Coordinates of N, CA, C and O in Angstrom, one line a residue:
M1364 N 126.0 121.7 123.7 CA 125.4 121.8 122.8 C 125.8 122.1 121.3 O 126.5 122.9 121.4
I1365 N 125.6 121.2 120.5 CA 126.1 121.2 119.0 C 125.4 122.1 118.3 O 124.2 122.6 118.2
Q1366 N 126.4 123.4 117.6 CA 125.7 124.4 116.9 C 125.8 123.4 115.3 O 126.9 123.0 114.9
I1367 N 124.6 124.0 114.4 CA 124.7 123.4 113.0 C 124.4 124.8 112.5 O 123.3 125.5 112.3
A1368 N 125.6 125.2 111.6 CA 125.5 126.8 110.9 C 124.7 128.0 111.8 O 123.9 128.5 111.2
G1369 N 125.5 128.0 112.9 CA 124.9 129.2 113.8 C 123.6 128.7 114.6 O 123.4 129.6 115.3
F1370 N 123.1 127.6 114.3 CA 121.8 127.3 115.1 C 122.1 126.4 116.2 O 122.8 125.2 115.9
A1371 N 121.7 126.4 117.3 CA 121.9 125.4 118.3 C 120.5 124.8 118.8 O 119.5 125.2 119.4
P1372 N 120.4 123.8 118.3 CA 118.8 122.9 118.2 C 118.9 122.6 119.8 O 119.7 122.3 120.3
P1373 N 117.6 122.4 120.2 CA 117.5 122.4 121.7 C 117.6 120.7 122.1 O 117.6 120.1 121.2
G1374 N 117.8 120.3 123.2 CA 117.9 119.1 123.4 C 116.4 118.5 123.1 O 115.5 119.0 123.3
P1375 N 116.3 117.2 122.9 CA 115.0 116.6 122.7 C 114.0 116.4 123.6 O 113.1 116.9 123.2
N1376 N 114.5 116.1 124.9 CA 113.5 116.4 125.9 C 112.8 117.7 126.1 O 111.6 118.0 126.1
E1377 N 113.8 118.9 125.9 CA 113.2 120.0 125.9 C 112.5 120.3 124.7 O 111.5 120.9 125.0
L1378 N 112.9 119.7 123.8 CA 112.2 120.1 122.3 C 110.8 119.4 122.5 O 109.8 120.3 122.3
F1379 N 110.7 118.5 122.8 CA 109.5 117.4 122.8 C 108.5 117.8 124.1 O 107.2 118.0 123.9
S1380 N 109.0 118.3 125.1 CA 108.4 118.3 126.3 C 107.5 119.9 125.8 O 106.5 120.5 125.9
D1381 N 108.4 121.0 125.2 CA 107.8 122.3 124.8 C 106.8 122.3 123.9 O 105.8 122.5 123.8
I1382 N 107.3 121.3 122.7 CA 105.8 121.2 121.9 C 104.6 120.6 122.2 O 103.7 121.1 122.2
Y1383 N 105.0 119.3 123.3 CA 103.9 119.0 123.7 C 102.8 119.7 124.6 O 101.7 120.0 124.4
Q1384 N 103.7 120.6 125.8 CA 103.0 121.5 126.4 C 102.2 122.7 125.8 O 101.3 123.2 126.0
N1385 N 103.3 123.4 125.0 CA 103.0 124.7 124.4 C 101.8 124.4 123.0 O 101.5 125.3 122.4
G1386 N 102.2 123.4 122.6 CA 101.3 123.2 121.0 C 100.2 122.6 121.5 O 99.5 121.6 120.8
K1387 N 99.7 122.3 123.0 CA 98.3 122.0 122.9 C 98.2 120.5 122.7 O 97.2 120.1 122.2
G1388 N 99.3 119.6 123.2 CA 99.4 118.4 123.0 C 99.7 117.8 121.4 O 99.2 116.9 121.2
A1389 N 100.3 118.6 120.7 CA 101.1 118.4 119.1 C 101.8 117.2 119.1 O 102.1 116.6 120.2
K1390 N 101.1 116.1 118.2 CA 101.7 114.8 117.9 C 102.6 115.1 116.9 O 103.1 113.7 116.7
I1391 N 102.6 115.8 116.0 CA 103.6 115.5 114.9 C 104.2 117.0 115.0 O 103.9 117.8 114.9
T1392 N 105.9 116.8 114.5 CA 106.3 118.2 114.4 C 107.5 117.9 113.3 O 107.9 116.7 113.1
N1393 N 108.3 119.0 112.9 CA 108.9 118.7 111.7 C 110.2 119.4 112.2 O 110.2 120.7 112.9
G1394 N 111.5 119.1 112.0 CA 112.6 119.6 112.2 C 113.5 119.6 110.7 O 113.8 118.7 110.4
S1395 N 113.8 120.9 110.4 CA 114.2 120.9 108.8 C 115.6 121.5 109.4 O 116.2 122.6 108.8
W1396 N 116.6 120.5 109.9 CA 117.8 120.8 110.1 C 118.6 119.7 110.0 O 118.0 118.5 110.2
S1397 N 120.0 119.8 109.9 CA 120.7 118.5 109.9 C 122.1 118.7 110.1 O 122.8 119.6 109.8
A1398 N 123.1 117.7 110.7 CA 124.4 117.9 110.8 C 124.8 116.6 109.9 O 124.1 116.1 109.4
G1399 N 126.1 117.1 109.7 CA 127.0 116.0 108.9 C 126.6 114.3 109.3 O 126.4 114.1 110.3
Y1400 N 127.0 113.5 108.3 CA 127.2 112.1 108.3 C 127.9 111.7 109.4 O 129.3 112.3 109.7
R1401 N 127.7 111.0 110.3 CA 128.5 110.5 111.4 C 127.8 109.0 111.8 O 126.7 108.6 112.0
P1402 N 128.8 108.4 112.7 CA 128.1 107.5 113.5 C 126.8 107.8 114.3 O 126.7 108.9 114.7
Y1403 N 126.2 106.4 114.8 CA 125.3 106.8 115.3 C 125.5 107.6 116.5 O 126.6 107.5 117.7
S1404 N 125.2 109.0 116.6 CA 125.9 109.8 117.7 C 125.1 109.8 118.9 O 123.9 109.5 119.5
T1405 N 125.6 110.7 119.8 CA 125.0 110.9 121.2 C 123.7 111.6 121.3 O 122.6 111.4 121.9
R1406 N 123.3 112.7 120.2 CA 122.3 113.4 119.8 C 121.2 112.2 119.3 O 119.9 112.4 119.7
C1407 N 121.5 111.4 118.5 CA 120.8 110.2 118.1 C 120.1 109.7 119.3 O 118.9 109.0 119.6
R1408 N 121.1 109.3 120.1 CA 120.6 108.2 121.4 C 119.8 109.1 122.3 O 118.4 108.6 122.7
M1409 N 119.7 110.2 122.4 CA 119.0 111.1 123.2 C 117.4 111.3 122.6 O 116.7 111.3 123.2
F1410 N 117.7 111.5 121.1 CA 116.2 111.8 120.4 C 115.8 110.3 120.6 O 114.3 110.3 120.9
D1411 N 115.9 109.2 120.4 CA 115.5 108.0 120.0 C 114.8 107.4 121.8 O 114.0 107.1 122.0
S1412 N 115.8 107.9 122.4 CA 115.4 107.7 123.8 C 113.9 108.6 124.3 O 113.4 107.9 124.7
S1413 N 114.1 109.7 124.2 CA 112.6 110.5 124.3 C 111.9 110.1 123.5 O 110.7 110.1 124.1
L1414 N 111.8 109.7 122.3 CA 110.7 109.5 121.5 C 110.3 108.1 121.8 O 108.9 107.5 121.6
R1415 N 111.1 107.3 122.4 CA 110.6 105.8 122.7 C 110.1 105.8 124.4 O 108.9 105.1 124.5
D1416 N 110.9 106.8 125.1 CA 110.4 106.5 126.4 C 109.6 107.3 127.0 O 108.7 107.2 128.0
G1417 N 109.6 108.6 126.8 CA 108.8 109.9 127.1 C 107.9 110.6 126.2 O 106.8 111.2 126.7
F1418 N 108.3 110.3 125.0 CA 107.1 111.3 124.1 C 106.9 110.4 122.9 O 106.9 110.6 121.7
D1419 N 106.3 109.1 123.3 CA 106.2 108.1 122.0 C 105.0 108.0 121.1 O 104.7 107.4 120.3
S1420 N 104.0 109.1 121.9 CA 103.0 109.5 120.7 C 103.1 110.8 119.8 O 102.3 111.3 119.0
I1421 N 104.5 111.2 120.0 CA 104.8 112.2 119.1 C 105.7 111.6 117.8 O 106.4 110.9 117.8
L1422 N 105.3 112.1 116.6 CA 106.2 111.9 115.3 C 107.0 112.8 114.7 O 106.7 114.0 114.7
F1423 N 108.1 112.5 115.1 CA 109.2 113.7 114.6 C 109.8 113.3 113.0 O 110.0 112.3 112.9
V1424 N 109.3 114.5 112.6 CA 109.6 114.4 111.2 C 110.8 115.2 110.6 O 111.0 116.4 111.2
A1425 N 111.9 114.7 110.0 CA 113.3 115.7 109.9 C 113.7 115.3 108.5 O 113.6 114.2 107.9
S1426 N 114.5 116.6 108.0 CA 114.8 116.7 106.8 C 116.1 115.6 106.7 O 116.9 116.0 107.6
A1427 N 116.3 115.1 105.7 CA 117.6 114.1 105.4 C 118.8 115.1 105.0 O 119.9 114.8 105.5
G1428 N 118.4 116.5 104.7 CA 119.7 117.1 104.3 C 120.1 117.3 102.9 O 119.5 116.5 101.9
N1429 N 121.0 118.1 102.5 CA 121.3 118.5 101.3 C 122.7 118.3 100.6 O 123.4 118.8 100.2
A1430 N 123.2 116.9 101.1 CA 124.8 116.9 101.1 C 125.0 115.6 100.0 O 126.1 115.1 99.6
G1431 N 123.9 115.4 99.4 CA 123.9 114.3 98.5 C 124.6 114.3 97.2 O 125.2 113.5 96.5
N1432 N 125.1 115.6 96.8 CA 126.1 116.0 95.6 C 127.2 116.6 96.1 O 127.8 117.1 95.0
D1433 N 127.3 116.8 97.3 CA 128.6 117.6 98.0 C 129.9 117.0 97.3 O 131.0 118.2 97.3
V1434 N 130.1 115.7 97.3 CA 131.6 115.0 96.9 C 131.2 114.4 95.5 O 130.1 113.3 95.7
P1435 N 131.8 114.7 94.7 CA 131.5 114.0 93.4 C 131.9 112.6 93.2 O 132.6 112.1 94.1
G1436 N 130.7 112.1 92.8 CA 130.8 110.5 92.6 C 130.5 109.8 94.2 O 130.6 108.6 94.2
K1437 N 130.2 110.8 95.0 CA 129.8 110.1 96.4 C 128.5 110.3 96.9 O 128.4 111.6 97.4
T1438 N 127.5 109.7 96.6 CA 126.2 110.1 96.8 C 125.3 109.5 98.1 O 124.5 109.8 98.8
A1439 N 126.0 108.1 98.2 CA 125.6 107.3 99.6 C 126.2 107.8 100.8 O 127.3 108.7 100.7
N1440 N 125.8 107.6 102.1 CA 126.4 107.5 103.2 C 126.3 109.3 103.4 O 127.6 109.6 103.8
T1441 N 125.6 110.0 103.1 CA 125.2 111.4 103.1 C 124.6 112.0 104.3 O 124.2 113.3 104.7
I1442 N 123.4 110.9 105.0 CA 122.6 111.3 105.9 C 122.8 111.6 107.2 O 124.0 110.9 107.7
G1443 N 122.5 112.9 107.4 CA 123.1 113.5 108.9 C 122.3 113.4 109.9 O 120.7 112.9 109.5
D1444 N 122.5 113.6 111.1 CA 121.1 113.5 112.4 C 120.8 115.0 112.5 O 121.3 115.8 111.9
P1445 N 119.4 115.1 112.9 CA 118.7 113.8 113.4 C 117.8 112.9 112.5 O 117.3 112.0 112.9
S1446 N 118.3 113.1 111.4 CA 117.3 112.3 110.3 C 117.8 110.8 110.4 O 116.9 109.8 110.1
S1447 N 119.1 110.6 110.6 CA 119.5 109.3 110.4 C 119.2 108.5 112.2 O 119.7 107.3 112.1
C1448 N 118.3 109.2 113.2 CA 118.2 108.6 114.3 C 117.1 107.6 113.9 O 116.3 107.8 113.0
K1449 N 117.0 106.4 114.8 CA 116.1 105.1 114.5 C 114.7 105.5 114.8 O 114.0 104.9 114.3
N1450 N 114.2 106.5 115.5 CA 112.7 106.7 116.2 C 112.3 108.1 115.4 O 111.3 108.6 115.7
V1451 N 113.1 108.6 114.1 CA 112.6 109.7 113.4 C 112.7 109.4 112.0 O 112.9 108.5 111.6
M1452 N 111.4 110.0 111.6 CA 111.1 109.9 110.1 C 111.7 110.6 109.3 O 111.5 112.0 109.4
S1453 N 112.4 110.0 108.4 CA 113.6 110.7 107.7 C 113.1 111.3 106.4 O 112.5 110.0 106.0
V1454 N 113.2 112.3 105.7 CA 112.5 112.7 104.7 C 113.5 113.3 103.7 O 114.3 114.1 104.0
G1455 N 113.7 112.5 102.5 CA 114.7 113.0 101.4 C 113.6 113.9 100.2 O 112.4 113.9 100.8
A1456 N 114.2 114.6 99.3 CA 113.6 115.2 98.1 C 113.7 114.4 96.7 O 114.7 113.9 96.5
S1457 N 112.5 114.3 96.3 CA 112.3 113.9 95.1 C 112.6 115.2 94.0 O 112.5 116.1 94.3
Q1458 N 112.8 114.6 92.5 CA 112.7 115.4 91.5 C 111.0 116.1 91.3 O 110.2 115.6 92.0
S1459 N 111.5 116.8 90.4 CA 110.0 117.6 90.1 C 109.3 116.9 89.1 O 109.7 115.8 88.4
T1460 N 108.1 117.2 88.5 CA 107.4 116.8 87.5 C 107.0 117.8 86.2 O 106.8 119.1 86.8
G1461 N 106.7 117.4 85.2 CA 106.0 118.6 84.5 C 107.2 119.5 83.8 O 108.2 119.5 83.7
E1462 N 106.7 120.7 83.8 CA 107.4 122.1 83.5 C 108.7 122.4 84.2 O 109.7 123.2 84.2
R1463 N 108.7 121.8 85.7 CA 109.6 121.9 86.8 C 111.0 121.1 86.7 O 111.8 121.4 87.1
L1464 N 110.7 120.3 85.6 CA 112.0 119.1 85.2 C 112.8 120.1 84.5 O 112.8 120.7 83.5
S1465 N 114.2 119.7 85.0 CA 115.3 120.4 84.8 C 115.9 119.0 83.4 O 115.6 117.8 83.6
R1466 N 116.7 119.8 82.7 CA 117.4 118.7 81.9 C 118.1 117.7 82.4 O 118.9 117.7 83.4
G1467 N 117.8 116.4 82.0 CA 118.5 115.3 82.5 C 117.5 114.6 83.7 O 118.1 113.5 84.0
D1468 N 116.7 115.2 83.9 CA 115.9 114.9 85.5 C 114.7 113.8 85.0 O 114.5 113.8 83.6
K1469 N 114.5 112.9 86.0 CA 113.5 111.7 84.9 C 112.3 111.9 85.6 O 111.4 111.0 85.2
G1470 N 112.2 113.0 86.7 CA 110.8 113.0 87.2 C 110.3 112.7 88.8 O 111.5 112.3 89.6
K1471 N 109.2 112.9 89.4 CA 108.8 112.7 90.4 C 109.4 111.2 91.3 O 109.1 111.3 92.5
D1472 N 109.5 110.6 90.3 CA 109.4 109.1 91.2 C 111.1 108.9 91.3 O 111.4 107.6 91.8
Y1473 N 111.8 109.8 91.3 CA 113.4 109.7 91.6 C 114.0 110.7 92.5 O 113.4 111.7 92.5
L1474 N 114.8 110.3 93.0 CA 115.6 111.1 94.3 C 116.2 112.3 93.6 O 117.0 112.1 92.4
A1475 N 116.1 113.7 94.1 CA 116.9 114.9 93.7 C 118.3 114.5 94.2 O 118.6 113.9 95.1
D1476 N 119.3 115.0 93.0 CA 120.5 114.7 93.3 C 121.2 115.2 94.4 O 122.3 114.7 95.0
F1477 N 120.5 116.4 95.4 CA 121.4 116.8 96.2 C 120.7 116.2 97.3 O 121.3 116.6 98.6
S1478 N 119.7 115.5 97.5 CA 119.1 114.7 98.8 C 120.0 114.1 99.5 O 120.7 112.9 98.7
S1479 N 120.4 114.0 100.6 CA 121.3 113.0 101.5 C 120.5 111.6 101.4 O 119.2 111.6 101.3
R1480 N 121.5 110.8 101.5 CA 120.8 109.6 101.6 C 121.5 108.7 102.8 O 123.0 108.9 102.7
G1481 N 121.1 107.2 102.7 CA 122.1 106.3 103.5 C 122.8 105.5 102.6 O 122.8 105.7 101.5
P1482 N 122.8 104.4 103.1 CA 122.7 103.9 104.4 C 123.4 104.5 105.6 O 124.4 105.5 105.3
T1483 N 122.9 104.4 107.1 CA 123.4 105.2 108.0 C 124.7 104.1 108.1 O 125.0 103.2 107.8
M1484 N 125.8 104.8 109.2 CA 126.9 104.1 109.4 C 126.6 102.5 109.7 O 127.6 101.5 109.8
D1485 N 125.6 102.5 110.4 CA 125.1 101.2 110.9 C 124.5 100.3 109.9 O 123.6 99.2 110.5
G1486 N 124.2 101.0 108.8 CA 123.7 99.8 108.0 C 121.8 100.3 107.6 O 121.6 99.6 106.8
R1487 N 121.4 101.1 108.4 CA 119.9 101.1 108.1 C 119.6 102.3 106.7 O 120.4 103.1 106.6
M1488 N 118.9 101.7 106.4 CA 118.2 102.5 105.1 C 117.5 103.9 105.4 O 116.7 103.7 106.3
K1489 N 118.0 104.8 104.8 CA 117.3 106.2 104.9 C 117.4 106.9 103.9 O 118.4 106.6 103.0
P1490 N 116.7 108.0 103.5 CA 115.5 108.2 104.0 C 114.6 107.2 104.2 O 114.1 106.4 103.2
D1491 N 113.5 107.5 104.9 CA 112.3 106.7 105.2 C 111.3 106.8 103.8 O 110.5 106.2 103.8
I1492 N 111.3 108.2 103.5 CA 110.3 108.5 102.7 C 111.0 109.7 101.7 O 111.7 110.4 102.2
V1493 N 110.2 110.2 100.6 CA 110.6 111.0 99.9 C 109.4 111.9 99.4 O 108.1 111.7 99.3
A1494 N 109.5 113.2 99.6 CA 108.4 114.4 98.9 C 109.3 115.3 98.0 O 110.2 115.6 97.9
P1495 N 108.3 116.1 97.3 CA 108.8 117.2 96.7 C 109.6 118.1 97.3 O 109.2 118.5 98.3
G1496 N 110.7 118.4 96.8 CA 111.8 119.4 97.3 C 112.5 119.9 96.3 O 113.6 120.5 96.6
Y1497 N 112.5 119.8 95.1 CA 113.4 120.3 94.0 C 112.7 121.0 92.9 O 111.6 120.9 92.6
T1498 N 113.2 122.4 92.7 CA 112.3 123.4 92.1 C 111.0 123.7 92.7 O 109.9 123.7 92.1
V1499 N 110.7 123.7 93.8 CA 109.6 124.2 94.7 C 109.5 125.7 94.7 O 110.5 126.4 94.8
L1500 N 108.3 126.0 94.4 CA 107.9 127.4 94.3 C 107.5 127.9 95.8 O 106.6 127.3 96.4
A1501 N 108.0 128.7 96.1 CA 108.0 129.3 97.4 C 107.7 131.1 97.5 O 108.2 131.5 96.8
P1502 N 106.9 131.4 98.3 CA 106.5 132.7 98.8 C 107.7 133.5 99.0 O 108.7 133.0 99.9
R1503 N 108.0 134.6 98.4 CA 109.2 135.5 98.7 C 108.7 136.7 99.9 O 107.5 137.2 99.9
A1504 N 109.5 136.4 101.2 CA 109.2 137.2 102.2 C 109.4 138.7 101.8 O 110.2 139.0 101.2
H1505 N 108.3 139.6 102.1 CA 108.5 141.1 102.0 C 108.9 141.4 100.5 O 109.8 142.4 100.0
A1506 N 108.2 141.0 99.5 CA 108.2 141.4 98.3 C 107.8 142.9 97.9 O 106.8 142.8 96.9
S1507 N 108.2 143.6 98.3 CA 107.6 145.0 98.0 C 108.0 145.6 96.8 O 107.3 146.1 96.6
D1508 N 109.1 145.3 96.4 CA 109.5 145.8 95.0 C 108.6 145.3 94.0 O 108.5 144.1 93.6
R1509 N 108.0 146.2 93.5 CA 107.1 145.8 92.2 C 107.5 145.2 91.1 O 106.9 144.4 90.4
N1510 N 109.1 145.1 91.0 CA 109.7 144.6 89.9 C 110.1 143.2 90.1 O 110.5 142.3 89.2
R1511 N 109.7 143.0 91.5 CA 110.1 141.7 91.7 C 109.1 140.4 92.0 O 107.9 140.8 92.3
E1512 N 109.3 139.2 91.5 CA 108.1 138.0 91.5 C 107.6 137.8 93.1 O 108.7 138.3 94.0
E1513 N 106.5 137.7 93.5 CA 106.4 137.4 94.7 C 106.6 135.9 95.1 O 106.3 135.7 96.3
T1514 N 107.0 135.0 94.2 CA 107.5 133.8 94.5 C 108.7 133.5 93.7 O 109.0 134.4 92.8
F1515 N 109.3 132.4 94.3 CA 110.8 132.1 93.5 C 110.9 130.8 93.8 O 110.3 129.7 94.5
E1516 N 111.6 130.1 92.7 CA 112.0 128.7 92.6 C 113.1 128.4 93.6 O 114.1 129.0 93.7
T1517 N 113.0 127.4 94.5 CA 114.1 126.8 95.5 C 113.9 125.3 95.5 O 113.4 124.9 95.0
F1518 N 115.0 124.9 96.4 CA 115.0 123.5 96.6 C 115.6 123.1 97.8 O 116.2 124.0 98.6
G1519 N 115.4 122.0 98.4 CA 116.0 121.3 99.5 C 114.8 120.4 100.4 O 113.7 120.4 100.3
T1520 N 115.8 119.8 101.1 CA 114.9 118.6 101.6 C 114.2 119.3 103.0 O 113.1 118.8 103.6
S1521 N 114.5 120.7 103.3 CA 113.7 121.4 104.4 C 112.3 121.8 103.8 O 111.4 122.0 104.5
F1522 N 112.3 121.4 102.4 CA 110.8 121.9 101.8 C 110.0 120.5 101.7 O 109.0 120.6 101.7
S1523 N 110.8 119.4 101.9 CA 110.1 118.0 101.7 C 109.7 117.5 103.2 O 108.3 117.0 103.2
A1524 N 110.4 118.2 104.2 CA 109.8 117.3 105.4 C 108.6 118.0 105.6 O 107.8 117.2 106.3
P1525 N 108.4 119.1 105.5 CA 106.8 119.7 105.9 C 105.9 119.3 105.3 O 104.5 119.1 105.6
V1526 N 106.1 119.2 103.8 CA 105.0 118.4 103.2 C 104.5 116.9 103.8 O 103.3 116.6 103.9
V1527 N 105.4 115.7 104.2 CA 105.2 114.7 105.1 C 104.6 115.0 106.1 O 103.6 114.2 106.7
S1528 N 105.0 115.9 106.9 CA 104.4 116.6 108.4 C 102.9 116.6 108.1 O 102.0 116.3 109.0
G1529 N 102.6 117.6 107.3 CA 101.2 117.9 107.0 C 100.5 116.7 106.6 O 99.3 116.6 107.0
N1530 N 101.0 116.0 105.6 CA 100.2 114.5 105.4 C 100.1 113.9 106.2 O 99.0 112.8 106.7
A1531 N 101.2 113.7 107.2 CA 101.1 112.9 108.7 C 99.8 113.3 109.4 O 99.1 112.4 110.2
A1532 N 99.7 114.4 109.3 CA 98.5 115.4 110.3 C 97.3 114.8 109.9 O 96.3 114.7 110.2
L1533 N 97.2 114.7 108.2 CA 95.9 114.7 107.7 C 95.6 113.1 107.9 O 94.5 112.6 108.1
V1534 N 96.3 112.2 108.0 CA 96.2 110.7 108.3 C 95.9 110.5 109.8 O 94.9 109.8 109.9
R1535 N 96.6 111.3 110.6 CA 96.3 111.1 112.1 C 94.6 111.4 112.3 O 93.8 110.8 112.7
Q1536 N 94.3 112.6 111.6 CA 93.2 113.3 111.7 C 91.8 112.2 111.2 O 91.0 111.8 112.1
Y1537 N 92.2 111.6 110.1 CA 91.4 110.5 109.5 C 91.0 109.3 110.4 O 90.0 109.0 110.7
F1538 N 92.0 109.0 111.2 CA 91.5 107.9 112.1 C 91.2 108.3 113.4 O 90.3 107.7 114.1
E1539 N 91.4 109.5 113.8 CA 91.1 110.0 115.2 C 89.6 110.5 115.1 O 88.7 110.2 116.0
E1540 N 89.2 110.8 114.0 CA 87.7 111.2 113.7 C 87.1 109.9 113.1 O 85.8 110.1 112.7
G1541 N 87.2 108.8 113.0 CA 86.7 107.5 113.0 C 86.3 107.4 111.1 O 85.3 106.7 111.2
W1542 N 87.1 107.9 110.6 CA 86.7 107.8 109.0 C 86.8 106.5 108.6 O 86.5 106.0 107.4
F1543 N 87.7 105.5 108.7 CA 88.0 104.1 108.6 C 86.9 103.3 109.5 O 86.8 103.2 110.6
P1544 N 86.6 102.2 108.7 CA 86.8 101.7 107.3 C 85.7 102.0 106.3 O 85.9 101.8 105.2
C1545 N 84.8 103.1 106.9 CA 83.6 103.2 106.0 C 83.7 104.7 105.0 O 82.8 104.8 104.4
G1546 N 84.8 105.3 105.6 CA 84.7 106.7 104.7 C 84.0 107.6 104.8 O 83.8 108.7 104.2
S1547 N 83.3 108.0 106.1 CA 82.8 109.1 106.4 C 83.0 109.3 107.9 O 83.2 108.4 108.6
K1548 N 83.0 110.4 108.3 CA 83.1 110.8 109.6 C 82.3 110.3 110.7 O 81.3 110.3 110.6
G1549 N 83.0 109.6 111.7 CA 82.4 109.3 112.9 C 81.9 107.6 112.5 O 81.2 107.0 113.6
C1550 N 81.8 106.8 111.3 CA 81.2 106.0 110.9 C 81.9 104.4 111.7 O 81.5 103.7 112.1
G1551 N 83.4 105.0 111.7 CA 84.3 103.8 112.3 C 84.4 104.1 113.7 O 84.0 104.9 114.5
R1552 N 85.6 103.3 114.1 CA 86.1 103.6 115.8 C 86.9 104.5 115.7 O 87.9 104.6 114.8
H1553 N 87.1 105.6 116.6 CA 87.6 106.5 116.5 C 89.2 106.2 117.4 O 89.3 105.0 118.2
M1554 N 90.3 106.5 116.7 CA 91.4 106.2 117.6 C 91.7 107.2 118.6 O 91.4 108.6 118.4
P1555 N 92.0 106.9 119.9 CA 92.2 107.6 120.9 C 93.2 108.7 120.4 O 94.4 108.4 119.9
A1556 N 92.9 109.8 121.0 CA 94.1 111.1 120.8 C 94.5 111.3 121.8 O 94.8 111.9 122.8
I1557 N 95.6 110.2 122.2 CA 96.7 110.1 123.2 C 97.9 111.2 123.2 O 98.1 111.6 122.2

């Protein structure tokens, strides 16, 4: 098993089986970890095979990584796996908006400089989608010191991927409950909850 910064992610069959069985049939999951840029890896082959052949009803959303500005002048070809896998939804980070913009930033329609990006070594475009991940306001765990703020600003594609996972769950619920095409619950055809 490959370790990423001290973390050894489970194999895909183990991961998806556990999510499906212990998550009461969960259909969407988030993975906010990434390994470095590499050719189409054995891990990607395993993820893609699992998501295609055994767990095709699960959407695996993965953060793209934060290596977009690690090497000066080299922003392309920085996306790692599992985000670079074919059957995984890869999520990059967009810049902020309003008062959270830093000097020189262009806004929410632009990729954050740190966000990893493709193309992959075999030429596929990644990330698939971007979401807020720059100057994200996050809660501080155990902020018991009265002089410390309860929140802090941070950044990373690990904050972007859960945004996409949550929105994917809302879209799935919309179709499962039959809101389409008329806009009220139960008026349309229900998508089967496979």
